[in-house]
mmCIF file of C-alpha atoms in Angstrom:
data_model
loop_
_atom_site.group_PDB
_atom_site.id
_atom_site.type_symbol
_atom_site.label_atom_id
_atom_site.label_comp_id
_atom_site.label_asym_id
_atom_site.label_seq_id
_atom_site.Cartn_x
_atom_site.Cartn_y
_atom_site.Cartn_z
ATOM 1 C CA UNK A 1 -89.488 150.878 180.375
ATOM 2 C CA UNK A 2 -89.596 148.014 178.396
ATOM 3 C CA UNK A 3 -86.803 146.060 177.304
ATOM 4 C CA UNK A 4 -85.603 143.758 174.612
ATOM 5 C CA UNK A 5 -84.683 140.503 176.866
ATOM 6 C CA UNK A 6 -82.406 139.388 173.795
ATOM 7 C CA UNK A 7 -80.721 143.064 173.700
ATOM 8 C CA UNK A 8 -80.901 143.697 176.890
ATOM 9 C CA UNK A 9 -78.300 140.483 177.977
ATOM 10 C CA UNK A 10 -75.780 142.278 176.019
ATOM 11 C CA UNK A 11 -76.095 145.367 178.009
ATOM 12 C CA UNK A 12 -74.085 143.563 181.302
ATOM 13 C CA UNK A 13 -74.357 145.368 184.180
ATOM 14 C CA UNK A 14 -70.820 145.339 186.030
ATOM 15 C CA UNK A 15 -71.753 146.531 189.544
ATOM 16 C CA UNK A 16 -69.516 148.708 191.183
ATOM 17 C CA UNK A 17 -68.359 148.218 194.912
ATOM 18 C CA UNK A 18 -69.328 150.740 197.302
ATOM 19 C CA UNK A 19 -66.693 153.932 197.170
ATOM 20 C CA UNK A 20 -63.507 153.136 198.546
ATOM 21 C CA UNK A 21 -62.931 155.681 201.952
ATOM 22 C CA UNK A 22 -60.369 157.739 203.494
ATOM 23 C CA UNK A 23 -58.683 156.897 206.161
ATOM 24 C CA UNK A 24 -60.247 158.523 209.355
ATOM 25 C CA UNK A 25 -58.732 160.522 211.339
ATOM 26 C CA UNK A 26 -60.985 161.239 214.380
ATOM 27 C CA UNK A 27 -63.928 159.046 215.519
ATOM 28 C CA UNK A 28 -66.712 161.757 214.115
ATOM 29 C CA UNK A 29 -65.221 161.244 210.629
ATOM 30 C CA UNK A 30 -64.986 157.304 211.119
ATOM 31 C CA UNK A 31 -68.837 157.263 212.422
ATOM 32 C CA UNK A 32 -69.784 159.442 208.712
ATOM 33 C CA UNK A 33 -67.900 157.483 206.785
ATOM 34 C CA UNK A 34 -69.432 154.279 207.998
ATOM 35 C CA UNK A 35 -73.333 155.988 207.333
ATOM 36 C CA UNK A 36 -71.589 156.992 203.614
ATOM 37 C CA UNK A 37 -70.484 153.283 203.022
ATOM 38 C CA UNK A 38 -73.917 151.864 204.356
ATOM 39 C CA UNK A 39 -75.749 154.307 201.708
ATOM 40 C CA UNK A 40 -73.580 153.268 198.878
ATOM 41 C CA UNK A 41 -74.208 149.375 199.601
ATOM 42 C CA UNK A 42 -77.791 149.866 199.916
ATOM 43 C CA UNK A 43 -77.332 151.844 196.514
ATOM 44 C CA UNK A 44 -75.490 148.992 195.000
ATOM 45 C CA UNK A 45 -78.244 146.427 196.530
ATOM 46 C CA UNK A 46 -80.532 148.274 194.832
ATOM 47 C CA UNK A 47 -78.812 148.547 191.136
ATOM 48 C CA UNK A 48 -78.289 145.190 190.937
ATOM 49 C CA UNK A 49 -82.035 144.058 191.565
ATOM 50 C CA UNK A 50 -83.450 146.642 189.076
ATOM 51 C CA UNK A 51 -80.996 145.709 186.610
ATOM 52 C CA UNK A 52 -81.995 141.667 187.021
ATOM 53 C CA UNK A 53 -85.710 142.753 186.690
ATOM 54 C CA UNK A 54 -85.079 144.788 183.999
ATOM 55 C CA UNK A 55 -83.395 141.686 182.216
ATOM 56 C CA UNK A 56 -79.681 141.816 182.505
ATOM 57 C CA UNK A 57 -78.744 138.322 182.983
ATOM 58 C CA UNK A 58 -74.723 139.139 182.932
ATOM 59 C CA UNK A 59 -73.307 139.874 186.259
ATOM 60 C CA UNK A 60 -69.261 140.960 185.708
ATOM 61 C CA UNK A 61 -67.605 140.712 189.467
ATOM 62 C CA UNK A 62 -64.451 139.453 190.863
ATOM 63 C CA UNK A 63 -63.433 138.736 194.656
ATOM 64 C CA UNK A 64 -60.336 141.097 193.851
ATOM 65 C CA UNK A 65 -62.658 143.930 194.100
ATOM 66 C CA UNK A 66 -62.905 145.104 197.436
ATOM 67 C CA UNK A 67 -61.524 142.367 198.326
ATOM 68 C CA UNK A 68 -64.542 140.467 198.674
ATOM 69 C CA UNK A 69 -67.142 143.312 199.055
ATOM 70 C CA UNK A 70 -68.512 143.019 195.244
ATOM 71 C CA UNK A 71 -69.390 139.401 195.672
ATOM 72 C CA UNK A 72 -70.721 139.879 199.064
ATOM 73 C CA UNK A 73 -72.992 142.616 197.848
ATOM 74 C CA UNK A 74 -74.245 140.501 195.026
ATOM 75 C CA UNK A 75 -74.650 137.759 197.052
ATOM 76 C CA UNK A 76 -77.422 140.125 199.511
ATOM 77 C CA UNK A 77 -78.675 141.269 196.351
ATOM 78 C CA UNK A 78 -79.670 138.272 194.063
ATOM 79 C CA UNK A 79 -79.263 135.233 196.240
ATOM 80 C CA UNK A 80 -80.631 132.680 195.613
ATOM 81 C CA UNK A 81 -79.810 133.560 191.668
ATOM 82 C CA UNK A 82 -82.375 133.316 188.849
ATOM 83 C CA UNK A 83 -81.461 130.618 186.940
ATOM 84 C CA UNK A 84 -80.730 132.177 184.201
ATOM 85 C CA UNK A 85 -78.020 134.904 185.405
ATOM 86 C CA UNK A 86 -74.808 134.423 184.383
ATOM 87 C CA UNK A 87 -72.379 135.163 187.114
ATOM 88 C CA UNK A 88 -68.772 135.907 185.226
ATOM 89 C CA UNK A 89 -65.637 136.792 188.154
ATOM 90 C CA UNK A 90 -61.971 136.606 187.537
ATOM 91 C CA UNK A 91 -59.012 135.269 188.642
ATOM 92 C CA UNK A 92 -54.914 135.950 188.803
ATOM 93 C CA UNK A 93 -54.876 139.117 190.558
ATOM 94 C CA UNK A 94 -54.714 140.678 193.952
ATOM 95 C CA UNK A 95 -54.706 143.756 195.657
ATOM 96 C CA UNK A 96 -51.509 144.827 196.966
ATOM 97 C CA UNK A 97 -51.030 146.393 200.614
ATOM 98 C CA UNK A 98 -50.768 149.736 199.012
ATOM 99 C CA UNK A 99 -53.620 149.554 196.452
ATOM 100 C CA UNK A 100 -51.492 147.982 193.636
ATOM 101 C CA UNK A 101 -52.371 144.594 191.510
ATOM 102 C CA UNK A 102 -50.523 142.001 191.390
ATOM 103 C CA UNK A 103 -50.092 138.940 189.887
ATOM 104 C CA UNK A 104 -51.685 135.763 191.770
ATOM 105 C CA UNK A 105 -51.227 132.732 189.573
ATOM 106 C CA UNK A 106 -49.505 130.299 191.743
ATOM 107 C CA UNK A 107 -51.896 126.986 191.852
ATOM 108 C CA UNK A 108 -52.670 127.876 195.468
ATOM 109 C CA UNK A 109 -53.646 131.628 194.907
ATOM 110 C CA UNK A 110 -55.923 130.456 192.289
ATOM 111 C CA UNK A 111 -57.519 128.106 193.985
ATOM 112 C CA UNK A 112 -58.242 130.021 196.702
ATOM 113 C CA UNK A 113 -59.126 132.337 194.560
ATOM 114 C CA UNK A 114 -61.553 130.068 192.966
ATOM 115 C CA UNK A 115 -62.895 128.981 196.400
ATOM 116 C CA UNK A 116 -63.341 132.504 197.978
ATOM 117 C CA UNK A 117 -65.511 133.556 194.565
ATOM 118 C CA UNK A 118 -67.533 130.345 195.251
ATOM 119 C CA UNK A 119 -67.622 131.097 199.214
ATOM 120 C CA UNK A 120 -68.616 135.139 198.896
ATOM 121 C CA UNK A 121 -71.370 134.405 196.225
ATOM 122 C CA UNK A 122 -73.070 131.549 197.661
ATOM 123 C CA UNK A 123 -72.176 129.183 194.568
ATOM 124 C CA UNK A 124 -71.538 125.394 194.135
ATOM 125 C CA UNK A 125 -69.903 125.741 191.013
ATOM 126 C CA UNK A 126 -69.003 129.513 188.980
ATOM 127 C CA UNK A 127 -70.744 129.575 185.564
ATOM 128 C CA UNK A 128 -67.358 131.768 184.138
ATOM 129 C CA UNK A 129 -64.037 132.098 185.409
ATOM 130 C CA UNK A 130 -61.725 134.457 183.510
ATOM 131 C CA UNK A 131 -57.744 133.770 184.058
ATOM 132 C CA UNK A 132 -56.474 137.944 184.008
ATOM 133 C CA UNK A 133 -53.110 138.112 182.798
ATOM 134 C CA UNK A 134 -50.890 140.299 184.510
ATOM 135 C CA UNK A 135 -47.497 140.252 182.586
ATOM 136 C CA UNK A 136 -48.332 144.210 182.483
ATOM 137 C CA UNK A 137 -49.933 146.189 184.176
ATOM 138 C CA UNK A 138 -50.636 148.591 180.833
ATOM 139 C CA UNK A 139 -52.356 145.947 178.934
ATOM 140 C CA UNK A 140 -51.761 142.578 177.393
ATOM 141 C CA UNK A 141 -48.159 141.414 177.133
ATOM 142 C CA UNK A 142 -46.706 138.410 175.589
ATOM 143 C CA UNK A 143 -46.054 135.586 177.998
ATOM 144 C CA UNK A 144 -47.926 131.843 178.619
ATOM 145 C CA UNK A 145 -50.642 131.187 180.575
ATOM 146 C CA UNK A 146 -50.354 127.344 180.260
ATOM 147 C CA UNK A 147 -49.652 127.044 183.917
ATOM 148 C CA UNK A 148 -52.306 128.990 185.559
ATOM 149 C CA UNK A 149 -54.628 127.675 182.570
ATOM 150 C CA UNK A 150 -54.052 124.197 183.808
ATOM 151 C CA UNK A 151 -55.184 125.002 186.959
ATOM 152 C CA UNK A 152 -58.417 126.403 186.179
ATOM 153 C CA UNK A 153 -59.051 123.737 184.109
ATOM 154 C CA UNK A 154 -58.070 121.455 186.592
ATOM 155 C CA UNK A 155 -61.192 123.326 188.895
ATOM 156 C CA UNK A 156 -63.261 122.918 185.708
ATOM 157 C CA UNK A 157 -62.888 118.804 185.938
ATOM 158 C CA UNK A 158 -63.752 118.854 189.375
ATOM 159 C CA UNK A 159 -66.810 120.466 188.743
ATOM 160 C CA UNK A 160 -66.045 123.869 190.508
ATOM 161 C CA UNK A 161 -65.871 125.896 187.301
ATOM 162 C CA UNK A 162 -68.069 125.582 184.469
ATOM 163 C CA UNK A 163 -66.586 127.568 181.795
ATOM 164 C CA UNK A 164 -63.460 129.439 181.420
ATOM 165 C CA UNK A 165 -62.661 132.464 179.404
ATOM 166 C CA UNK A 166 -59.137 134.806 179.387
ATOM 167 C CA UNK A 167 -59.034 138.687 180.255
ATOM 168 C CA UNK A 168 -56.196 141.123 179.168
ATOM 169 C CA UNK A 169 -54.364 138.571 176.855
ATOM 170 C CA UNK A 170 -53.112 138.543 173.264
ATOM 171 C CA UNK A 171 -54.194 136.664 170.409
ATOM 172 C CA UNK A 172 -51.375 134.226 170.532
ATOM 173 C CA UNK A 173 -52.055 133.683 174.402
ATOM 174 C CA UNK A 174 -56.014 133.275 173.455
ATOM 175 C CA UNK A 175 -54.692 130.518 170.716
ATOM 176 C CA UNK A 176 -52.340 128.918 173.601
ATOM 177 C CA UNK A 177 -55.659 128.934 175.839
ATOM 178 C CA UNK A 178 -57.419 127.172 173.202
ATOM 179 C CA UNK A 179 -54.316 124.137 172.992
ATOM 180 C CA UNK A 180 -55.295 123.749 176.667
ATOM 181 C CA UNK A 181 -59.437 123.879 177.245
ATOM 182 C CA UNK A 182 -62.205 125.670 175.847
ATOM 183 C CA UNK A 183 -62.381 129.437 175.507
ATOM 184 C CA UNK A 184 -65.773 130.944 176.040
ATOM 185 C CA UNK A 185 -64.899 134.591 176.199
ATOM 186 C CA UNK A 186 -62.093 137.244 176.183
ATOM 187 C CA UNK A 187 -62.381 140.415 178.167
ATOM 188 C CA UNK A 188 -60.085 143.012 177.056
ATOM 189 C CA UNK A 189 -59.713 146.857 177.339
ATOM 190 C CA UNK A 190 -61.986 147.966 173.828
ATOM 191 C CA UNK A 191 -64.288 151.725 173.382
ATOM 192 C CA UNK A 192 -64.326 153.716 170.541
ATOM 193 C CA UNK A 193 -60.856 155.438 171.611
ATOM 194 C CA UNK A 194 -58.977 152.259 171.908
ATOM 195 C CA UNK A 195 -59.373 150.084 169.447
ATOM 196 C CA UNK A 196 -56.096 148.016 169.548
ATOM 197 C CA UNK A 197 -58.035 144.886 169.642
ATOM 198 C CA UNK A 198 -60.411 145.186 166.234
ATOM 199 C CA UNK A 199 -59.045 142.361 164.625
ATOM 200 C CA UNK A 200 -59.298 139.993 167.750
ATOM 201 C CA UNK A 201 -62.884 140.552 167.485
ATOM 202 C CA UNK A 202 -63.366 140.185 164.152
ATOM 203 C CA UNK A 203 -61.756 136.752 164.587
ATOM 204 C CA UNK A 204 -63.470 135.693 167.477
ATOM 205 C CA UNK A 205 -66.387 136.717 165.948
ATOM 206 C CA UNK A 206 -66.461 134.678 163.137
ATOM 207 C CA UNK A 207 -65.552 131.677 166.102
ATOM 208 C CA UNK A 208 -68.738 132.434 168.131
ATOM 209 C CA UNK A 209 -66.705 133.508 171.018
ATOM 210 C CA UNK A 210 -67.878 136.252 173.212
ATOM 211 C CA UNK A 211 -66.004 139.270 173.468
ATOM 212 C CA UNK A 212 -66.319 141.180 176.139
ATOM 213 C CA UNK A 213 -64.776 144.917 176.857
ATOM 214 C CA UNK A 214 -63.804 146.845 179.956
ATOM 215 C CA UNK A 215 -63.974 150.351 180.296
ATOM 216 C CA UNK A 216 -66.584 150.682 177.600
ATOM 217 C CA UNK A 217 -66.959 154.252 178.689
ATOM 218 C CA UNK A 218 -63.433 154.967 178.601
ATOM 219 C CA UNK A 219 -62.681 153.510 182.472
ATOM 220 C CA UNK A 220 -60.802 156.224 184.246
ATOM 221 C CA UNK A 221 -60.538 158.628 181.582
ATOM 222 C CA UNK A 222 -64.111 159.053 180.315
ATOM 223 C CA UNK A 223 -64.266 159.175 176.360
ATOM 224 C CA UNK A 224 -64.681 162.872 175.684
ATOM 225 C CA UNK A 225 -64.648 164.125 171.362
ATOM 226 C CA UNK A 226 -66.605 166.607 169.850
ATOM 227 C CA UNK A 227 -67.692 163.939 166.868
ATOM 228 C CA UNK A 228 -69.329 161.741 169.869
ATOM 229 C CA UNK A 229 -71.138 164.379 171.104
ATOM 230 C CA UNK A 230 -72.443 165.799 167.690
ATOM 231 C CA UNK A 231 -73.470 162.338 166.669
ATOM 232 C CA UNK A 232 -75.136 161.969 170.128
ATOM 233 C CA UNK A 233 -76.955 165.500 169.837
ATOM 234 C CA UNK A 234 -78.190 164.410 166.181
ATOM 235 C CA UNK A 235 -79.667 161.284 167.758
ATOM 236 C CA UNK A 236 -81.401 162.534 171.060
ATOM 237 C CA UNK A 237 -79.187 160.387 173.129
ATOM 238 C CA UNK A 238 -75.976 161.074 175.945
ATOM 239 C CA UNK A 239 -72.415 160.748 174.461
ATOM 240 C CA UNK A 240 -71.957 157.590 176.588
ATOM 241 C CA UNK A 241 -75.605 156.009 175.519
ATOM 242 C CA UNK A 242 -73.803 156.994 171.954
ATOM 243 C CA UNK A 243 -70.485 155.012 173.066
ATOM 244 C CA UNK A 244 -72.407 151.942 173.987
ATOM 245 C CA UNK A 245 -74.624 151.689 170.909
ATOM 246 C CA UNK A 246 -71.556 151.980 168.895
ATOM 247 C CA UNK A 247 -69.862 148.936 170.809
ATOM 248 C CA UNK A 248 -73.021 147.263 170.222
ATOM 249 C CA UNK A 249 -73.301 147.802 166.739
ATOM 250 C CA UNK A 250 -69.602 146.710 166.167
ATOM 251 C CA UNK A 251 -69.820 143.274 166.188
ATOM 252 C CA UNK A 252 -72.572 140.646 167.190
ATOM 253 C CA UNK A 253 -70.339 139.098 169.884
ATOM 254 C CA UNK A 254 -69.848 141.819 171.773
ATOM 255 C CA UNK A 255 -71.211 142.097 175.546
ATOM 256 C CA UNK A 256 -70.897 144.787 177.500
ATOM 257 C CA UNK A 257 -70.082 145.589 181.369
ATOM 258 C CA UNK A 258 -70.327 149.397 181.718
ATOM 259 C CA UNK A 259 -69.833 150.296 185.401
ATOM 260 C CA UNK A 260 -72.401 151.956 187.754
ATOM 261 C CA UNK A 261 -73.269 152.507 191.289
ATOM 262 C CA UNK A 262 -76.146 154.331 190.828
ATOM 263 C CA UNK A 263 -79.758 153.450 189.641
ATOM 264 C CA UNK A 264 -79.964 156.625 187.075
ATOM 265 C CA UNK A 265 -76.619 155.674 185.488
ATOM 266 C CA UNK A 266 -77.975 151.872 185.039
ATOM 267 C CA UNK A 267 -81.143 153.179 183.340
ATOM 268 C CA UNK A 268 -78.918 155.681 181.136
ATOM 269 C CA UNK A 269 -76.946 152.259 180.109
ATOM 270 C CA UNK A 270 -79.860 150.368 179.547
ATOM 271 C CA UNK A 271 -81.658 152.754 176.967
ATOM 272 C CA UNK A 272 -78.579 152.444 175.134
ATOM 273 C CA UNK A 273 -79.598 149.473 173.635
ATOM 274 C CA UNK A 274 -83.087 151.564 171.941
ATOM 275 C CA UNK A 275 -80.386 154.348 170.325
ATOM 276 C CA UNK A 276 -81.434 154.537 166.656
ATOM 277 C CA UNK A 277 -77.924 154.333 165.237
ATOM 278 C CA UNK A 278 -77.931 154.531 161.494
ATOM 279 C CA UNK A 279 -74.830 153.538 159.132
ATOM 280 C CA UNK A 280 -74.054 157.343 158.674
ATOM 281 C CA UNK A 281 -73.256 157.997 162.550
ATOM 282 C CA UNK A 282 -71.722 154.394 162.587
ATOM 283 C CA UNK A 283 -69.405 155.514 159.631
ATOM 284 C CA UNK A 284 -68.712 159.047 161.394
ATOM 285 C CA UNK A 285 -67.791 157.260 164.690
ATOM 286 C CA UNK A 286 -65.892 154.611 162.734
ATOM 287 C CA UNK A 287 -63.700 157.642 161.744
ATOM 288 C CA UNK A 288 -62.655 158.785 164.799
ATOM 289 C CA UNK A 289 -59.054 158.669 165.577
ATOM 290 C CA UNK A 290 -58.178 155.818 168.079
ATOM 291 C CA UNK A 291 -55.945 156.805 171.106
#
């Protein structure tokens, strides 16, 4: 299948890390679950070639995830990078001992931060570091990032960061990020059933700064309505090839990072981008009633 180079950098791949396993409780189940977590690497080796070489150029990651195991996949996978993949990670987070996230801005967990992205990947210098706010863990809350901002661009002087973009923030904290260094991109939760952040894109938009959504697909709770599957059955095409065309179609500076670990899915996400969406189905889906 051929693919639109110029579409096709929109549709981001953001590869999942292997499935996260049980604890074992006997040395049988350890030994299977160690064959399971070999499979699903090799799986996630092989998604992220196929998508490079079928012309995503975005790679969305994050040495949170894991920890470290994303990055070290990619790094088997791609390295040494095509020069022209974009390697995007984030920042201000960590994993808790108990599977919770917490906030990591202190100047020394974000430069470590920095440094174990740089370390994991195989990287002189990150193309995109986004700062994650985490004054909620619902969504974007009020509160400045000037501090950890200054940080990061504090990296960006000495050459370890090249660009720096903001992910689950507020308008007024994008604004504040703005005061401090340049703003490339904002990642924030955004899919046809949440829609809080419509006119942040149509702002950034008309800036020329990326925006770019998580949980396209609806994250945990997969996007399920009866007006995205009729549209999709009227158009030959899955519900979630559906949901992605529509994100597409919504605004020119959208790029998207729908999540798979599995070379079918990735194709799926991919033919997204050759959905014939016409302004009837884009009105019909427009109508929907946000979460």
């Amino acid at each position: 299948m051929q693919h639109d180079p110029q579409v096709v950098a929109q549709l981001v791949n953001h590869v999942a890390r292997p499935k996260e396993a049980g604890i074992a409780i006997a040395d049988e189940a350890r030994q299977n679950t160690d064959a399971r977590s070999r499979l699903h690497r090799a799986e996630a080796v092989a998604v992220l070639r196929e998508a490079v070489e079928s012309g995503v150029n975005h790679i969305d990651t994050s040495d949170f995830y894991g920890p470290h195991v994303t990055n070290e996949i990619i790094r088997e996978a791609l390295h040494p990078y095509r020069d022209d993949v974009v390697i995007v990670t984030k920042v201000g987070a960590r994993r808790g001992a108990d599977a919770s996230w917490n906030p990591a801005f202190s100047k020394e967990d974000l430069t470590q931060a920095v440094h174990d992205n740089l370390r994991n990947l195989g990287l002189d210098a990150i193309e995109v570091v986004n700062l994650r706010a985490m004054f909620s863990v619902h969504g974007p809350a009020e509160g400045s990032i000037e501090e950890p901002l200054t940080v990061l661009t504090d990296l960006k002087r000495q050459g370890l960061i090249r660009h720096i973009g903001l992910s689950n923030v507020t308008l007024r904290q994008v604004e504040e990020g703005r005061r401090i260094t340049e703003i490339v991109c904002v990642q924030n939760m955004y899919n046809l059933a949440n829609r809080a952040d419509d006119a942040m894109i149509d702002r950034l938009a008309a800036e020329g700064t990326a925006y770019v959504p998580f949980f396209p697909l609806g994250g945990f709770s997969p996007l399920q309505s009866s007006t995205l599957s009729d549209v999709a059955a009227r158009l030959g095409a899955t519900p979630m090839q559906v949901a992605l065309a529509w994100l597409l179609k919504r605004s020119p500076n959208i790029l998207l990072i729908p999540g798979t670990s599995s070379r079918v899915h990735l194709r799926e996400n991919l033919a997204a981008a050759e959905v014939d969406f016409p302004d009837e189905a884009m009105a019909e889906l427009d109508g929907m009633v946000p979460a």
